[in-house]
Short mmCIF file of C-alpha atoms in Angstrom, two decimals:
data_model
loop_
_atom_site.label_atom_id
_atom_site.label_comp_id
_atom_site.label_asym_id
_atom_site.label_seq_id
_atom_site.Cartn_x
_atom_site.Cartn_y
_atom_site.Cartn_z
CA MET A 1 0.00 0.00 0.00
CA ASN A 2 1.60 3.30 -1.09
CA SER A 3 1.72 6.41 1.04
CA TYR A 4 -1.22 8.07 -0.73
CA LYS A 5 -3.50 5.10 -0.04
CA ILE A 6 -2.39 4.96 3.60
CA THR A 7 -3.06 8.68 4.05
CA SER A 8 -6.41 8.41 2.29
CA PHE A 9 -7.47 5.41 4.37
CA LEU A 10 -6.48 6.90 7.74
CA GLU A 11 -7.74 10.44 7.16
CA ASN A 12 -11.09 9.37 5.68
CA ARG A 13 -12.29 7.14 8.51
CA ASN A 14 -15.30 8.55 10.34
CA MET A 15 -15.50 9.02 14.09
CA THR A 16 -17.55 5.87 14.66
CA PHE A 17 -14.75 3.82 13.11
CA TRP A 18 -12.18 5.29 15.48
CA VAL A 19 -14.46 4.98 18.51
CA MET A 20 -14.99 1.27 17.78
CA PHE A 21 -11.24 0.87 17.26
CA ILE A 22 -10.57 2.49 20.65
CA LEU A 23 -13.15 0.32 22.42
CA ILE A 24 -11.68 -2.87 20.96
CA CYS A 25 -8.12 -1.88 21.86
CA LEU A 26 -9.06 -1.09 25.46
CA ILE A 27 -11.04 -4.29 26.11
CA PRO A 28 -8.13 -6.18 27.77
CA LEU A 29 -7.32 -3.23 30.06
CA ALA A 30 -10.98 -2.72 30.91
CA VAL A 31 -11.77 -6.36 31.65
CA TRP A 32 -8.62 -7.77 33.24
CA ARG A 33 -7.22 -4.92 35.34
CA ASP A 34 -7.63 -5.15 39.11
CA TYR A 35 -9.01 -2.38 41.31
CA THR A 36 -6.49 -0.02 42.90
CA PRO A 37 -6.78 -0.22 46.72
CA ALA A 38 -6.60 3.51 47.48
CA ASN A 39 -9.40 4.93 45.33
CA GLU A 40 -11.23 2.39 43.18
CA LEU A 41 -11.67 -0.22 45.89
CA ARG A 42 -12.57 2.55 48.34
CA TYR A 43 -15.38 3.81 46.09
CA ILE A 44 -16.74 0.27 45.76
CA SER A 45 -16.47 -0.15 49.53
CA ILE A 46 -18.47 3.06 50.07
CA ALA A 47 -21.13 1.96 47.57
CA ASP A 48 -21.32 -1.49 49.17
CA GLU A 49 -21.72 0.07 52.61
CA ALA A 50 -24.51 2.30 51.30
CA LEU A 51 -26.34 -0.74 49.95
CA ARG A 52 -26.03 -2.53 53.29
CA ASN A 53 -27.26 0.58 55.14
CA ASN A 54 -29.93 1.32 52.51
CA THR A 55 -28.83 4.97 52.24
CA TRP A 56 -28.67 6.79 48.91
CA PHE A 57 -27.83 10.39 49.72
CA SER A 58 -25.61 10.16 52.80
CA LEU A 59 -22.52 8.02 52.41
CA THR A 60 -20.27 6.40 54.99
CA ASN A 61 -16.79 4.94 54.76
CA HIS A 62 -16.27 2.17 57.32
CA GLY A 63 -18.90 3.74 59.54
CA GLU A 64 -17.50 7.27 59.28
CA PRO A 65 -19.50 9.95 57.42
CA TYR A 66 -18.15 10.43 53.89
CA SER A 67 -19.15 13.86 52.61
CA ASP A 68 -16.21 14.29 50.25
CA LYS A 69 -18.10 13.39 47.05
CA PRO A 70 -21.69 13.72 45.76
CA PRO A 71 -23.72 10.52 45.36
CA PHE A 72 -24.31 10.26 41.58
CA TYR A 73 -21.26 8.14 40.73
CA PHE A 74 -21.89 5.88 43.73
CA TRP A 75 -25.44 5.33 42.52
CA LEU A 76 -24.00 3.94 39.28
CA ILE A 77 -21.71 1.58 41.21
CA MET A 78 -24.63 0.47 43.38
CA LEU A 79 -26.75 -0.06 40.27
CA CYS A 80 -24.12 -2.45 38.89
CA LYS A 81 -24.33 -4.53 42.08
CA LEU A 82 -28.15 -4.47 42.14
CA ILE A 83 -28.45 -5.61 38.51
CA THR A 84 -25.60 -8.12 38.24
CA GLY A 85 -25.09 -9.10 41.88
CA GLU A 86 -21.39 -8.25 41.68
CA TYR A 87 -18.97 -5.44 40.89
CA HIS A 88 -17.54 -6.02 37.41
CA MET A 89 -14.58 -3.95 36.26
CA GLY A 90 -15.73 -4.34 32.65
CA ILE A 91 -19.03 -2.62 33.53
CA LEU A 92 -17.76 -0.07 36.04
CA ILE A 93 -15.04 1.19 33.69
CA LEU A 94 -17.76 2.14 31.20
CA TYR A 95 -18.86 4.89 33.61
CA SER A 96 -15.57 6.61 32.74
CA LEU A 97 -14.85 5.37 29.22
CA LEU A 98 -18.27 6.06 27.67
CA PRO A 99 -18.34 9.68 28.94
CA ALA A 100 -14.84 10.13 27.47
CA LEU A 101 -16.09 8.97 24.08
CA GLY A 102 -19.25 11.03 24.59
CA ILE A 103 -17.03 14.08 24.96
CA ALA A 104 -15.43 13.28 21.60
CA TYR A 105 -18.86 13.01 19.95
CA THR A 106 -20.00 16.29 21.52
CA MET A 107 -16.88 18.15 20.39
CA ASN A 108 -17.17 16.58 16.93
CA LYS A 109 -20.72 17.91 16.59
CA TRP A 110 -19.76 21.28 18.06
CA THR A 111 -16.86 21.86 15.66
CA GLN A 112 -18.73 21.20 12.42
CA GLY A 113 -17.78 24.03 10.13
CA LEU A 114 -14.63 24.82 12.13
CA MET A 115 -12.52 22.03 10.66
CA SER A 116 -12.81 19.19 8.18
CA SER A 117 -14.40 15.85 8.95
CA SER A 118 -10.93 14.25 8.76
CA SER A 119 -9.65 16.40 11.61
CA ARG A 120 -12.85 16.10 13.64
CA SER A 121 -12.78 12.31 13.33
CA THR A 122 -9.36 12.18 15.01
CA LEU A 123 -10.66 13.88 18.18
CA PRO A 124 -11.15 10.61 20.09
CA LEU A 125 -7.64 9.46 19.11
CA PHE A 126 -6.00 12.59 20.49
CA LEU A 127 -8.16 12.62 23.61
CA ILE A 128 -7.61 8.98 24.53
CA THR A 129 -3.84 9.36 24.12
CA THR A 130 -3.60 12.61 26.11
CA GLY A 131 -2.05 12.01 29.52
CA TYR A 132 -4.51 12.60 32.32
CA PHE A 133 -7.53 12.44 30.01
CA ALA A 134 -6.58 8.88 29.12
CA GLY A 135 -5.95 8.08 32.77
CA THR A 136 -9.28 9.55 33.82
CA ALA A 137 -11.05 7.51 31.13
CA MET A 138 -9.52 4.26 32.36
CA VAL A 139 -9.99 4.52 36.14
CA LEU A 140 -13.06 4.24 38.32
CA ARG A 141 -13.70 7.90 39.15
CA MET A 142 -16.53 10.38 38.75
CA ASP A 143 -14.39 13.04 37.08
CA MET A 144 -15.01 12.06 33.45
CA LEU A 145 -18.75 12.24 34.01
CA MET A 146 -18.28 15.73 35.42
CA VAL A 147 -16.19 16.78 32.39
CA TRP A 148 -18.83 15.51 29.96
CA PHE A 149 -21.65 17.30 31.78
CA ILE A 150 -19.63 20.55 31.84
CA ILE A 151 -18.97 20.33 28.11
CA LEU A 152 -22.62 19.54 27.37
CA ALA A 153 -23.73 22.52 29.48
CA LEU A 154 -21.36 24.84 27.59
CA TYR A 155 -22.42 23.33 24.27
CA HIS A 156 -26.07 24.15 24.92
CA PHE A 157 -25.11 27.64 26.13
CA HIS A 158 -23.30 28.24 22.85
CA GLN A 159 -26.24 26.88 20.85
CA MET A 160 -28.42 29.47 22.59
CA TYR A 161 -25.89 32.19 21.85
CA GLU A 162 -25.79 31.27 18.17
CA GLY A 163 -29.58 31.03 17.97
CA LYS A 164 -29.54 27.41 16.80
CA GLY A 165 -32.56 25.24 17.55
CA SER A 166 -35.03 25.86 20.34
CA PHE A 167 -33.70 28.41 22.83
CA ARG A 168 -35.94 27.06 25.60
CA LYS A 169 -34.83 23.47 24.97
CA HIS A 170 -31.14 24.38 25.07
CA GLN A 171 -31.70 26.42 28.23
CA ILE A 172 -33.40 23.55 30.06
CA LEU A 173 -30.73 21.09 28.91
CA MET A 174 -27.96 23.44 30.06
CA ALA A 175 -29.55 23.56 33.52
CA VAL A 176 -30.01 19.77 33.62
CA TYR A 177 -26.36 19.11 32.70
CA ILE A 178 -25.18 21.62 35.29
CA VAL A 179 -27.23 19.75 37.90
CA LEU A 180 -25.76 16.42 36.77
CA GLY A 181 -22.27 17.93 36.89
CA PHE A 182 -22.99 19.11 40.42
CA TYR A 183 -24.24 15.67 41.43
CA ALA A 184 -21.11 14.13 39.89
CA LYS A 185 -18.44 16.42 41.37
CA ALA A 186 -20.17 19.10 43.45
CA PHE A 187 -19.46 22.77 42.76
CA MET A 188 -17.00 22.24 39.90
CA GLY A 189 -19.98 21.17 37.82
CA ILE A 190 -21.53 24.63 38.10
CA LEU A 191 -18.50 26.92 38.55
CA ILE A 192 -16.81 26.14 35.23
CA PRO A 193 -19.90 26.67 33.01
CA LEU A 194 -20.89 29.75 35.01
CA VAL A 195 -17.50 31.48 34.90
CA SER A 196 -16.74 30.49 31.29
CA SER A 197 -20.09 31.69 29.93
CA ALA A 198 -19.98 34.95 31.92
CA LEU A 199 -16.45 35.81 30.77
CA PHE A 200 -17.33 34.88 27.20
CA LEU A 201 -20.26 37.31 27.25
CA ALA A 202 -18.01 39.95 28.80
CA PHE A 203 -15.44 39.38 26.04
CA LYS A 204 -18.18 39.81 23.44
CA LYS A 205 -19.34 42.96 25.30
CA GLU A 206 -22.71 41.34 25.91
CA LEU A 207 -22.53 40.78 29.66
CA ARG A 208 -25.89 42.51 30.09
CA SER A 209 -27.49 39.54 28.32
CA PHE A 210 -26.22 37.14 31.02
CA GLY A 211 -29.69 36.92 32.55
CA LYS A 212 -31.11 35.93 29.19
CA TYR A 213 -29.20 32.63 29.34
CA TRP A 214 -28.96 32.14 33.10
CA ASN A 215 -32.52 33.22 33.87
CA TRP A 216 -34.83 32.31 36.73
CA LYS A 217 -35.77 28.99 35.09
CA VAL A 218 -32.16 27.84 35.04
CA TRP A 219 -31.53 28.94 38.61
CA SER A 220 -34.82 27.38 39.76
CA ILE A 221 -33.77 23.99 38.39
CA ILE A 222 -30.30 24.29 39.93
CA VAL A 223 -31.49 25.51 43.34
CA ALA A 224 -34.32 22.94 43.45
CA SER A 225 -31.83 20.13 42.80
CA PHE A 226 -29.56 21.47 45.56
CA LEU A 227 -32.44 21.65 48.03
CA PHE A 228 -33.64 18.16 47.12
CA TRP A 229 -30.20 16.64 47.68
CA PHE A 230 -29.52 18.57 50.87
CA GLY A 231 -33.00 17.78 52.15
CA MET A 232 -32.55 14.05 51.56
CA VAL A 233 -29.14 14.21 53.23
CA TYR A 234 -30.69 15.88 56.28
CA VAL A 235 -33.43 13.24 56.45
CA GLU A 236 -30.95 10.37 56.22
CA ALA A 237 -28.00 11.66 58.24
CA GLY A 238 -28.93 14.85 60.09
CA GLY A 239 -27.53 18.36 60.35
CA GLU A 240 -23.90 17.55 61.17
CA TYR A 241 -23.42 15.54 57.97
CA LEU A 242 -25.12 18.30 55.96
CA TYR A 243 -22.83 20.93 57.51
CA ASN A 244 -19.72 18.90 56.63
CA LEU A 245 -21.05 18.37 53.10
CA THR A 246 -21.62 22.07 52.44
CA VAL A 247 -19.73 24.47 54.70
CA GLY A 248 -17.08 21.99 55.84
CA GLN A 249 -16.05 20.92 52.34
CA THR A 250 -16.04 24.49 51.03
CA VAL A 251 -13.88 25.79 53.87
CA SER A 252 -11.44 22.86 53.90
CA ARG A 253 -10.84 23.00 50.15
CA SER A 254 -10.87 26.71 49.38
CA VAL A 255 -10.30 28.74 52.55
CA LYS A 256 -8.41 26.83 55.23
CA VAL A 257 -7.13 24.32 52.68
CA SER A 258 -6.72 21.25 54.82
CA VAL A 259 -6.54 18.90 51.82
CA HIS A 260 -4.56 18.88 48.56
CA LYS A 261 -2.78 22.15 49.35
CA ARG A 262 -0.62 23.25 46.41
CA PRO A 263 1.15 26.49 45.35
CA PHE A 264 -0.43 28.89 42.85
CA TYR A 265 1.80 27.68 39.99
CA TYR A 266 0.95 23.99 40.52
CA TYR A 267 -1.22 23.66 37.41
CA LEU A 268 1.38 25.35 35.22
CA ILE A 269 3.85 22.62 36.12
CA PHE A 270 1.17 19.95 35.85
CA LEU A 271 0.32 20.90 32.26
CA SER A 272 3.88 20.12 31.19
CA TYR A 273 3.21 16.43 31.79
CA GLY A 274 -0.57 16.26 32.19
CA VAL A 275 -1.18 16.49 28.44
CA ALA A 276 1.86 14.38 27.51
CA PRO A 277 2.86 13.11 25.03
CA TRP A 278 1.25 15.97 23.06
CA THR A 279 2.50 18.78 25.33
CA LEU A 280 4.61 20.60 22.74
CA PHE A 281 2.07 20.12 19.96
CA TYR A 282 -0.70 21.71 22.03
CA LEU A 283 1.64 24.47 23.22
CA PHE A 284 2.93 25.32 19.74
CA ALA A 285 -0.56 25.16 18.21
CA LEU A 286 -2.23 27.37 20.84
CA ILE A 287 0.55 29.97 20.72
CA LYS A 288 0.43 30.01 16.93
CA GLY A 289 -3.36 30.27 16.93
CA VAL A 290 -3.41 33.21 19.34
CA LYS A 291 -0.44 34.97 17.73
CA GLU A 292 -1.87 34.71 14.21
CA LYS A 293 -5.45 35.44 15.37
CA MET A 294 -6.82 32.17 14.01
CA PHE A 295 -9.59 31.90 16.59
CA ARG A 296 -12.24 34.19 15.13
CA THR A 297 -15.53 32.33 15.57
CA SER A 298 -17.59 32.48 18.75
CA ALA A 299 -17.04 28.76 19.38
CA GLU A 300 -13.25 29.08 19.14
CA GLN A 301 -13.30 32.12 21.40
CA LEU A 302 -15.45 30.29 23.96
CA PHE A 303 -13.03 27.35 23.86
CA LEU A 304 -10.06 29.63 24.53
CA ILE A 305 -11.87 31.52 27.29
CA GLU A 306 -12.85 28.23 28.96
CA ILE A 307 -9.21 27.11 28.94
CA VAL A 308 -7.81 30.35 30.36
CA SER A 309 -10.59 31.09 32.87
CA THR A 310 -10.69 27.55 34.25
CA PHE A 311 -6.90 27.46 34.58
CA VAL A 312 -6.79 30.80 36.43
CA MET A 313 -9.82 30.03 38.61
CA LEU A 314 -8.48 26.65 39.73
CA SER A 315 -5.03 28.14 40.35
CA CYS A 316 -6.62 30.63 42.76
CA PHE A 317 -8.06 27.84 44.90
CA GLY A 318 -5.80 26.63 47.69
CA SER A 319 -6.85 23.01 47.23
CA LYS A 320 -5.58 21.62 43.92
CA LEU A 321 -5.75 18.22 42.28
CA ALA A 322 -4.35 17.45 38.84
CA ILE A 323 -7.59 15.85 37.75
CA TYR A 324 -9.55 19.09 38.30
CA LEU A 325 -7.94 20.54 35.17
CA VAL A 326 -9.15 17.80 32.81
CA PRO A 327 -12.19 19.88 31.64
CA ILE A 328 -9.87 22.11 29.60
CA PHE A 329 -8.26 19.25 27.68
CA PRO A 330 -11.00 18.67 25.04
CA PHE A 331 -10.92 22.37 24.15
CA MET A 332 -7.12 22.30 23.89
CA VAL A 333 -7.35 19.35 21.50
CA CYS A 334 -9.97 21.03 19.30
CA LEU A 335 -8.12 24.33 19.02
CA SER A 336 -4.84 22.53 18.30
CA LEU A 337 -6.42 20.51 15.49
CA ILE A 338 -7.94 23.68 14.03
CA VAL A 339 -4.48 25.28 13.94
CA LEU A 340 -2.89 22.12 12.51
CA GLU A 341 -5.41 22.05 9.67
CA GLN A 342 -4.87 25.72 8.82
CA SER A 343 -1.07 25.57 8.97
CA HIS A 344 1.52 24.66 6.38
CA TRP A 345 4.16 22.12 7.32
CA SER A 346 6.86 23.58 9.54
CA LYS A 347 9.69 22.14 11.58
CA MET A 348 8.12 23.47 14.78
CA MET A 349 4.75 21.81 14.22
CA ALA A 350 6.40 18.65 12.90
CA PHE A 351 8.51 18.41 16.05
CA GLY A 352 5.46 18.93 18.27
CA VAL A 353 3.49 16.22 16.46
CA SER A 354 6.39 13.77 16.27
CA LEU A 355 7.72 14.18 19.82
CA PRO A 356 5.56 11.27 21.12
CA ALA A 357 7.03 9.03 18.42
CA ILE A 358 10.56 10.24 19.14
CA ALA A 359 10.08 9.41 22.82
CA THR A 360 8.80 5.88 22.16
CA VAL A 361 10.55 4.72 18.99
CA LEU A 362 13.10 2.75 21.04
CA ALA A 363 10.48 1.10 23.25
CA PHE A 364 11.19 -2.41 21.95
CA PRO A 365 14.98 -2.48 22.51
CA ALA A 366 14.46 -0.71 25.84
CA TYR A 367 12.06 -3.44 26.97
CA ILE A 368 14.45 -6.17 25.86
CA TYR A 369 17.11 -4.61 28.08
CA ILE A 370 14.71 -4.26 31.03
CA ALA A 371 13.57 -7.87 30.64
CA LEU A 372 17.19 -9.03 30.78
CA ILE A 373 17.99 -7.27 34.05
CA LEU A 374 14.50 -7.67 35.60
CA PRO A 375 13.26 -11.10 34.47
CA GLN A 376 10.18 -10.89 36.70
CA TYR A 377 8.75 -8.37 34.24
CA ARG A 378 9.11 -10.60 31.20
CA HIS A 379 5.93 -11.45 29.32
CA PRO A 380 5.34 -12.40 25.67
CA ALA A 381 2.54 -9.83 25.39
CA LEU A 382 4.91 -7.05 26.41
CA TYR A 383 7.43 -8.03 23.72
CA ILE A 384 4.64 -7.78 21.16
CA ALA A 385 3.31 -4.53 22.64
CA THR A 386 6.65 -2.73 22.64
CA ALA A 387 7.44 -4.00 19.13
CA ILE A 388 4.14 -2.50 17.92
CA LEU A 389 4.92 0.78 19.67
CA THR A 390 8.35 0.99 18.06
CA ALA A 391 6.95 0.18 14.61
CA GLY A 392 4.09 2.66 14.93
CA SER A 393 6.42 5.39 16.16
CA ALA A 394 8.91 4.82 13.35
CA TRP A 395 6.14 4.89 10.76
CA SER A 396 4.77 8.08 12.30
CA LEU A 397 8.18 9.76 12.08
CA VAL A 398 8.43 8.91 8.38
CA TYR A 399 5.10 10.59 7.68
CA ALA A 400 5.90 13.60 9.84
CA TRP A 401 9.28 14.40 8.30
CA LYS A 402 9.57 12.67 4.93
CA ARG A 403 5.95 12.69 3.73
CA LYS A 404 5.14 15.92 5.61
CA ARG A 405 1.66 14.63 6.48
CA LEU A 406 1.28 15.65 10.11
CA LEU A 407 -2.32 14.51 10.58
CA THR A 408 -1.49 11.08 9.17
CA ALA A 409 1.62 10.94 11.36
CA SER A 410 -0.42 11.65 14.49
CA ILE A 411 -3.03 9.03 13.53
CA LEU A 412 -0.29 6.45 13.00
CA PHE A 413 1.17 7.15 16.43
CA CYS A 414 -2.26 6.95 18.09
CA CYS A 415 -3.01 3.65 16.35
CA GLY A 416 0.34 2.23 17.43
CA PHE A 417 -0.24 3.44 20.99
CA LEU A 418 -3.71 1.87 21.18
CA LEU A 419 -2.57 -1.42 19.64
CA THR A 420 0.23 -1.41 22.20
CA ALA A 421 -2.38 -1.05 24.96
CA PHE A 422 -4.37 -3.92 23.43
CA ALA A 423 -1.39 -6.28 23.27
CA GLY A 424 0.01 -5.21 26.63
CA GLY A 425 -3.37 -5.77 28.26
CA PHE A 426 -2.91 -9.52 27.89
CA SER A 427 -0.09 -9.35 30.44
CA LEU A 428 -2.35 -7.95 33.18
CA PRO A 429 -3.31 -11.31 34.76
CA LYS A 430 0.36 -11.83 35.60
CA PHE A 431 0.87 -8.38 37.12
CA ASN A 432 -2.52 -7.76 38.73
CA SER A 433 -1.20 -8.77 42.14
CA LEU A 434 1.03 -5.67 41.95
CA ILE A 435 -2.01 -3.48 41.30
CA GLY A 436 -4.75 -4.68 43.64
CA TYR A 437 -5.98 -7.28 46.11
CA THR A 438 -8.52 -9.37 44.17
CA GLU A 439 -6.26 -12.40 43.67
CA LEU A 440 -5.04 -12.21 47.27
CA ALA A 441 -8.62 -11.98 48.54
CA GLU A 442 -9.78 -14.92 46.42
CA LYS A 443 -6.99 -17.08 47.82
CA ALA A 444 -7.92 -15.97 51.33
CA GLN A 445 -11.56 -16.90 50.73
CA GLN A 446 -10.48 -20.36 49.64
CA GLN A 447 -8.27 -20.74 52.71
CA GLU A 448 -11.14 -19.59 54.94
CA LYS A 449 -13.11 -22.63 53.83
CA VAL A 450 -10.18 -24.96 54.46
CA TRP A 451 -9.55 -23.65 57.98
CA GLN A 452 -13.25 -22.89 58.65
CA THR A 453 -12.45 -19.52 60.17
CA THR A 454 -15.08 -16.95 61.14
CA GLY A 455 -13.31 -13.76 60.13
CA VAL A 456 -10.31 -12.14 58.47
CA VAL A 457 -7.60 -9.99 60.04
CA THR A 458 -4.95 -7.97 58.21
CA TYR A 459 -1.65 -6.68 59.51
CA GLY A 460 0.82 -4.71 57.42
CA VAL A 461 -1.49 -4.55 54.39
CA TRP A 462 -1.70 -1.10 52.75
CA ARG A 463 -5.23 0.38 52.67
CA ALA A 464 -6.57 -2.94 53.91
CA GLU A 465 -9.76 -1.33 55.22
CA ASN A 466 -11.11 -1.30 51.66
CA MET A 467 -10.83 -5.09 51.47
CA ASP A 468 -14.19 -5.23 53.23
CA VAL A 469 -15.55 -5.44 49.68
CA PHE A 470 -14.24 -9.02 49.66
CA PHE A 471 -14.93 -9.75 53.34
CA PRO A 472 -18.12 -7.83 54.22
CA GLU A 473 -18.74 -7.45 57.96
CA ARG A 474 -15.99 -9.91 58.90
CA LEU A 475 -12.80 -7.89 58.30
CA THR A 476 -10.62 -6.50 61.08
CA VAL A 477 -7.67 -4.24 60.28
CA VAL A 478 -4.93 -4.36 62.91
CA HIS A 479 -2.31 -1.62 63.18
CA GLU A 480 -0.51 -2.76 66.36
CA ALA A 481 1.07 -6.16 66.89
CA ASP A 482 -0.32 -6.37 70.44
CA SER A 483 -3.83 -6.52 69.01
CA LEU A 484 -2.94 -9.82 67.36
CA ILE A 485 -2.29 -11.30 70.80
CA THR A 486 -5.37 -10.06 72.61
CA LYS A 487 -8.26 -10.03 70.15
CA GLN A 488 -8.02 -12.61 67.41
CA GLN A 489 -9.57 -16.07 67.69
CA ASN A 490 -10.48 -18.46 64.90
CA ARG A 491 -9.49 -15.86 62.32
CA LEU A 492 -7.45 -15.94 59.14
CA LEU A 493 -4.61 -13.43 59.30
CA ILE A 494 -3.31 -11.87 56.09
CA LEU A 495 0.21 -10.89 57.12
CA ASN A 496 2.79 -8.86 55.28
CA LYS A 497 6.04 -10.85 55.50
CA ASN A 498 7.96 -7.68 56.35
CA LYS A 499 6.17 -7.69 59.71
CA LEU A 500 7.93 -10.95 60.63
CA GLN A 501 10.92 -8.76 61.47
CA GLU A 502 9.00 -7.63 64.55
CA ASN A 503 9.84 -10.00 67.42
CA VAL A 504 6.30 -10.02 68.78
CA VAL A 505 4.86 -11.05 65.44
CA ASP A 506 7.56 -13.60 64.65
CA SER A 507 7.14 -15.41 67.97
CA LEU A 508 3.35 -15.21 67.78
CA VAL A 509 2.98 -16.86 64.38
CA ALA A 510 5.86 -19.33 64.79
CA THR A 511 3.59 -22.08 66.10
CA LYS A 512 0.49 -21.18 64.10
CA PRO A 513 -0.66 -22.96 60.95
CA LYS A 514 0.40 -20.84 57.98
CA VAL A 515 0.66 -21.03 54.23
CA GLU A 516 2.28 -18.94 51.52
CA ALA A 517 -0.34 -16.63 50.07
CA LEU A 518 0.79 -14.37 47.27
CA GLY A 519 3.89 -12.25 46.83
CA ASP A 520 4.76 -10.60 50.14
CA TYR A 521 1.86 -12.09 52.09
CA LEU A 522 1.26 -15.06 54.38
CA PHE A 523 -1.96 -16.62 55.64
CA VAL A 524 -1.86 -17.51 59.34
CA LYS A 525 -4.59 -19.33 61.30
CA PHE A 526 -5.44 -17.96 64.76
#
């Protein structure tokens, strides 16, 4: 196949083709990856506890009030358990992955007329290979839902501004998506659309029309949803929980900053790696677009204002998390593709587009070397994956510099990256024990039956409290060795082998029945 046919094939695929390609490539990662103990397993633990307590608006985490997050995402987790009877990674991951692809579809529809169908069709490829956006799409978190709802709210605001379709319909939908964004991630879901739309109108010297878009109907829907949620929280958990949910969270995150405290410039540093491997491409494209005044339409101006205003607003908050900045990424991708399409080939743009390929073209020989010195990380799937990555990167470099087809070069890299993820995903069963506790818990459940124990105790296991998902209402987490002596009878102990260095523990388990469990862990019968 000659270069013209390759370019024609890649650049003329529609978005549905690329979305299906992405879904297929991510199946192994979505189905076989274990839950991370710190966040993913914790969210499932909270949802499981809510089901046991029959509470839907007030959440608890191991008996302690959990007012850190709104309930919407937990409802989805609970729904999975109610329908299937279990928590399936392949289903739960869709709550992040489908919104990510929904964002691509929304931006594709929004940018009709701003760039060609070829460029618009590559949106999901760029998004799913952009640093923290890709990470957010492939972990169990509520953030991608929030991002989608924010983008949908701004989309309907812009449709109203442009006078497209039914004004009343777009206005109601904007309010609904703001409410859903609020239910997904609290006040971020309303702040970003509110600030972005207000500053956009100010930029257009139409701030007086703000009430036309954000009228009493919109605020009535938003306030009514707030009151409904807060009222249900008060009914279920009382005033103290409600205070922590509203005033407590606001003060701790924005005023006193007791959590996630970061300096003002934190997000500036984060962007250098948060949008990797496309950092330089986005930077060069946005600078070029602003410098050459390429962003003339109202949509492009709204995109740019959303990026700048969200960045500045979040930087002003004392509490900062990298994932809060993800809502600006889709707009960065769109504006960068608009600039790429309108630009002639240049060394600067070619370098920005080809930097990901430059960074990964030696992946295969690098893995061979790593596998030689660290044989525990050898796996046939990883040899195949890194070989694909090297081949895709090399091919991308040829098209970026020799053929001077930057869009084709970027598509080739994205395809190589996704095929690498597909092949590498087959190695997950071997390495899952390094990620989470499912395999360890399954072995413990089997050993429980052999020893006929009545409960499970952990000592030296990181974030073991979230293992109550596997051992509901029979898990005890011990932090002091003395507790092993005084409290545990007819229990299975999951023990980190490193704790055997403690004399009390070593002497205590010396005479107990024990078996090798998995990796650094032992099972001991008390």
